[in-house]
């Protein structure tokens, strides 16, 4: 199914998130990732993922909540909270959570592409989707 053009920007960011997850998995499988790798993840989180989460949380999730999609909203918020917490630990140089971060990020991207975004296309008003695209 083709993604609504107004969600294509967020959807394309998911590709970069999957690349990040794969890179982290390679680091984890290669041994115990150090503080430098953890801090690099935290930086990428701040630049790439945090703005993406902010758009979803300020525009899409309130509209879905108003439409009664509380389970989808709760799942998205839980994933975001987990990923933020892992990134915060990584910013302190803790690399032991990178594998869990990578796995949850991969699952989260799949969830959004398969469940969240299709419901957004159905339920979120066009004016809000226009704002997402901006």
PDB file of C-alpha atoms in Angstrom:
ATOM      1  CA  UNK A   1       0.000   0.000   0.000  1.00  0.00           C
ATOM      2  CA  UNK A   2       1.316   3.404  -0.940  1.00  0.00           C
ATOM      3  CA  UNK A   3       1.915   5.799   1.968  1.00  0.00           C
ATOM      4  CA  UNK A   4       0.056   9.126   2.027  1.00  0.00           C
ATOM      5  CA  UNK A   5       2.485  11.699   0.629  1.00  0.00           C
ATOM      6  CA  UNK A   6       2.153  13.775   3.810  1.00  0.00           C
ATOM      7  CA  UNK A   7       3.546  10.899   5.894  1.00  0.00           C
ATOM      8  CA  UNK A   8       6.310   9.980   3.447  1.00  0.00           C
ATOM      9  CA  UNK A   9       8.871  12.165   5.221  1.00  0.00           C
ATOM     10  CA  UNK A  10       8.342  10.365   8.521  1.00  0.00           C
ATOM     11  CA  UNK A  11       8.234   7.051   6.709  1.00  0.00           C
ATOM     12  CA  UNK A  12      11.553   7.698   4.985  1.00  0.00           C
ATOM     13  CA  UNK A  13      13.085   8.525   8.370  1.00  0.00           C
ATOM     14  CA  UNK A  14      12.169   4.991   9.372  1.00  0.00           C
ATOM     15  CA  UNK A  15      14.679   3.689   6.853  1.00  0.00           C
ATOM     16  CA  UNK A  16      17.451   5.603   8.605  1.00  0.00           C
ATOM     17  CA  UNK A  17      16.247   4.258  11.949  1.00  0.00           C
ATOM     18  CA  UNK A  18      16.539   0.704  10.621  1.00  0.00           C
ATOM     19  CA  UNK A  19      20.062   1.439   9.376  1.00  0.00           C
ATOM     20  CA  UNK A  20      20.917   2.691  12.864  1.00  0.00           C
ATOM     21  CA  UNK A  21      19.422  -0.427  14.471  1.00  0.00           C
ATOM     22  CA  UNK A  22      21.437  -2.690  12.174  1.00  0.00           C
ATOM     23  CA  UNK A  23      24.623  -0.770  12.915  1.00  0.00           C
ATOM     24  CA  UNK A  24      24.041  -1.071  16.663  1.00  0.00           C
ATOM     25  CA  UNK A  25      23.343  -4.788  16.360  1.00  0.00           C
ATOM     26  CA  UNK A  26      26.669  -5.175  14.553  1.00  0.00           C
ATOM     27  CA  UNK A  27      28.457  -3.388  17.380  1.00  0.00           C
ATOM     28  CA  UNK A  28      26.758  -5.545  20.003  1.00  0.00           C
ATOM     29  CA  UNK A  29      27.533  -8.789  18.171  1.00  0.00           C
ATOM     30  CA  UNK A  30      31.118  -7.669  17.739  1.00  0.00           C
ATOM     31  CA  UNK A  31      31.635  -7.436  21.493  1.00  0.00           C
ATOM     32  CA  UNK A  32      30.835  -5.095  24.320  1.00  0.00           C
ATOM     33  CA  UNK A  33      30.245  -1.646  22.783  1.00  0.00           C
ATOM     34  CA  UNK A  34      32.104   1.039  24.655  1.00  0.00           C
ATOM     35  CA  UNK A  35      31.226   4.452  25.942  1.00  0.00           C
ATOM     36  CA  UNK A  36      32.174   6.111  22.652  1.00  0.00           C
ATOM     37  CA  UNK A  37      29.621   4.027  20.708  1.00  0.00           C
ATOM     38  CA  UNK A  38      26.995   4.743  23.353  1.00  0.00           C
ATOM     39  CA  UNK A  39      27.568   8.481  23.177  1.00  0.00           C
ATOM     40  CA  UNK A  40      27.439   8.352  19.381  1.00  0.00           C
ATOM     41  CA  UNK A  41      24.018   6.712  19.628  1.00  0.00           C
ATOM     42  CA  UNK A  42      22.835   9.438  22.008  1.00  0.00           C
ATOM     43  CA  UNK A  43      23.924  12.107  19.539  1.00  0.00           C
ATOM     44  CA  UNK A  44      22.153  10.389  16.648  1.00  0.00           C
ATOM     45  CA  UNK A  45      19.063   9.981  18.807  1.00  0.00           C
ATOM     46  CA  UNK A  46      18.974  13.719  19.518  1.00  0.00           C
ATOM     47  CA  UNK A  47      19.458  14.640  15.859  1.00  0.00           C
ATOM     48  CA  UNK A  48      17.441  11.954  14.058  1.00  0.00           C
ATOM     49  CA  UNK A  49      14.903  10.310  16.345  1.00  0.00           C
ATOM     50  CA  UNK A  50      13.881  12.950  18.893  1.00  0.00           C
ATOM     51  CA  UNK A  51      12.473  15.359  16.250  1.00  0.00           C
ATOM     52  CA  UNK A  52      10.581  12.461  14.633  1.00  0.00           C
ATOM     53  CA  UNK A  53       9.069  11.492  17.999  1.00  0.00           C
ATOM     54  CA  UNK A  54       8.134  15.122  18.678  1.00  0.00           C
ATOM     55  CA  UNK A  55       6.123  15.384  15.459  1.00  0.00           C
ATOM     56  CA  UNK A  56       4.280  12.175  16.230  1.00  0.00           C
ATOM     57  CA  UNK A  57       3.611  13.141  19.841  1.00  0.00           C
ATOM     58  CA  UNK A  58       2.407  16.673  19.153  1.00  0.00           C
ATOM     59  CA  UNK A  59       0.409  16.104  15.961  1.00  0.00           C
ATOM     60  CA  UNK A  60      -0.469  12.482  15.266  1.00  0.00           C
ATOM     61  CA  UNK A  61      -0.976  10.936  18.695  1.00  0.00           C
ATOM     62  CA  UNK A  62      -3.454  13.525  20.022  1.00  0.00           C
ATOM     63  CA  UNK A  63      -5.566  13.087  16.889  1.00  0.00           C
ATOM     64  CA  UNK A  64      -5.493   9.298  17.239  1.00  0.00           C
ATOM     65  CA  UNK A  65      -6.349   9.535  20.939  1.00  0.00           C
ATOM     66  CA  UNK A  66      -9.329  11.757  20.096  1.00  0.00           C
ATOM     67  CA  UNK A  67     -10.437   9.135  17.551  1.00  0.00           C
ATOM     68  CA  UNK A  68     -10.391   6.438  20.241  1.00  0.00           C
ATOM     69  CA  UNK A  69      -7.147   4.698  19.236  1.00  0.00           C
ATOM     70  CA  UNK A  70      -5.835   4.632  22.795  1.00  0.00           C
ATOM     71  CA  UNK A  71      -4.018   1.286  22.444  1.00  0.00           C
ATOM     72  CA  UNK A  72      -2.001   2.508  19.446  1.00  0.00           C
ATOM     73  CA  UNK A  73      -1.175   5.735  21.255  1.00  0.00           C
ATOM     74  CA  UNK A  74      -0.145   3.902  24.431  1.00  0.00           C
ATOM     75  CA  UNK A  75       2.123   1.533  22.487  1.00  0.00           C
ATOM     76  CA  UNK A  76       3.774   4.429  20.652  1.00  0.00           C
ATOM     77  CA  UNK A  77       4.312   6.399  23.853  1.00  0.00           C
ATOM     78  CA  UNK A  78       5.741   3.350  25.647  1.00  0.00           C
ATOM     79  CA  UNK A  79       8.177   2.699  22.808  1.00  0.00           C
ATOM     80  CA  UNK A  80       9.245   6.344  22.726  1.00  0.00           C
ATOM     81  CA  UNK A  81       9.766   6.390  26.503  1.00  0.00           C
ATOM     82  CA  UNK A  82      11.866   3.220  26.400  1.00  0.00           C
ATOM     83  CA  UNK A  83      14.019   4.503  23.540  1.00  0.00           C
ATOM     84  CA  UNK A  84      14.491   7.879  25.237  1.00  0.00           C
ATOM     85  CA  UNK A  85      15.564   6.193  28.472  1.00  0.00           C
ATOM     86  CA  UNK A  86      18.069   3.993  26.648  1.00  0.00           C
ATOM     87  CA  UNK A  87      19.441   7.016  24.764  1.00  0.00           C
ATOM     88  CA  UNK A  88      19.794   8.924  28.043  1.00  0.00           C
ATOM     89  CA  UNK A  89      21.804   6.039  29.504  1.00  0.00           C
ATOM     90  CA  UNK A  90      23.893   5.937  26.340  1.00  0.00           C
ATOM     91  CA  UNK A  91      24.616   9.664  26.694  1.00  0.00           C
ATOM     92  CA  UNK A  92      26.244   8.802  30.024  1.00  0.00           C
ATOM     93  CA  UNK A  93      28.456   6.266  28.251  1.00  0.00           C
ATOM     94  CA  UNK A  94      26.490   3.147  29.164  1.00  0.00           C
ATOM     95  CA  UNK A  95      26.687   0.784  26.187  1.00  0.00           C
ATOM     96  CA  UNK A  96      25.043  -2.274  27.693  1.00  0.00           C
ATOM     97  CA  UNK A  97      21.556  -1.215  26.541  1.00  0.00           C
ATOM     98  CA  UNK A  98      22.428  -0.749  22.878  1.00  0.00           C
ATOM     99  CA  UNK A  99      21.192  -4.189  21.869  1.00  0.00           C
ATOM    100  CA  UNK A 100      17.835  -3.640  23.552  1.00  0.00           C
ATOM    101  CA  UNK A 101      17.629  -0.192  21.960  1.00  0.00           C
ATOM    102  CA  UNK A 102      18.299  -1.626  18.495  1.00  0.00           C
ATOM    103  CA  UNK A 103      15.724  -4.390  18.890  1.00  0.00           C
ATOM    104  CA  UNK A 104      13.019  -2.070  20.211  1.00  0.00           C
ATOM    105  CA  UNK A 105      13.737   0.518  17.507  1.00  0.00           C
ATOM    106  CA  UNK A 106      13.379  -2.108  14.773  1.00  0.00           C
ATOM    107  CA  UNK A 107      10.097  -3.359  16.270  1.00  0.00           C
ATOM    108  CA  UNK A 108       8.846   0.193  16.691  1.00  0.00           C
ATOM    109  CA  UNK A 109       9.495   1.092  13.054  1.00  0.00           C
ATOM    110  CA  UNK A 110       7.624  -2.004  11.892  1.00  0.00           C
ATOM    111  CA  UNK A 111       4.729  -1.190  14.236  1.00  0.00           C
ATOM    112  CA  UNK A 112       4.462   2.344  12.937  1.00  0.00           C
ATOM    113  CA  UNK A 113       4.626   1.316   9.292  1.00  0.00           C
ATOM    114  CA  UNK A 114       2.176  -1.575   9.625  1.00  0.00           C
ATOM    115  CA  UNK A 115      -0.273  -0.249  12.221  1.00  0.00           C
ATOM    116  CA  UNK A 116       0.148   3.362  13.310  1.00  0.00           C
ATOM    117  CA  UNK A 117       0.584   5.107   9.968  1.00  0.00           C
ATOM    118  CA  UNK A 118      -2.275   3.244   8.235  1.00  0.00           C
ATOM    119  CA  UNK A 119      -4.606   4.367  11.047  1.00  0.00           C
ATOM    120  CA  UNK A 120      -3.242   7.913  10.736  1.00  0.00           C
ATOM    121  CA  UNK A 121      -4.082   7.869   7.042  1.00  0.00           C
ATOM    122  CA  UNK A 122      -7.631   6.820   7.894  1.00  0.00           C
ATOM    123  CA  UNK A 123      -8.333   8.960  10.960  1.00  0.00           C
ATOM    124  CA  UNK A 124      -6.089  12.024  11.168  1.00  0.00           C
ATOM    125  CA  UNK A 125      -7.632  15.128   9.590  1.00  0.00           C
ATOM    126  CA  UNK A 126      -6.023  16.297   6.370  1.00  0.00           C
ATOM    127  CA  UNK A 127      -5.037  19.668   7.844  1.00  0.00           C
ATOM    128  CA  UNK A 128      -2.988  17.897  10.524  1.00  0.00           C
ATOM    129  CA  UNK A 129      -1.348  15.643   7.946  1.00  0.00           C
ATOM    130  CA  UNK A 130      -0.471  18.799   5.991  1.00  0.00           C
ATOM    131  CA  UNK A 131       1.199  20.145   9.123  1.00  0.00           C
ATOM    132  CA  UNK A 132       3.139  16.880   9.532  1.00  0.00           C
ATOM    133  CA  UNK A 133       4.428  17.258   5.991  1.00  0.00           C
ATOM    134  CA  UNK A 134       5.680  20.772   6.776  1.00  0.00           C
TER     135      UNK A 134
END
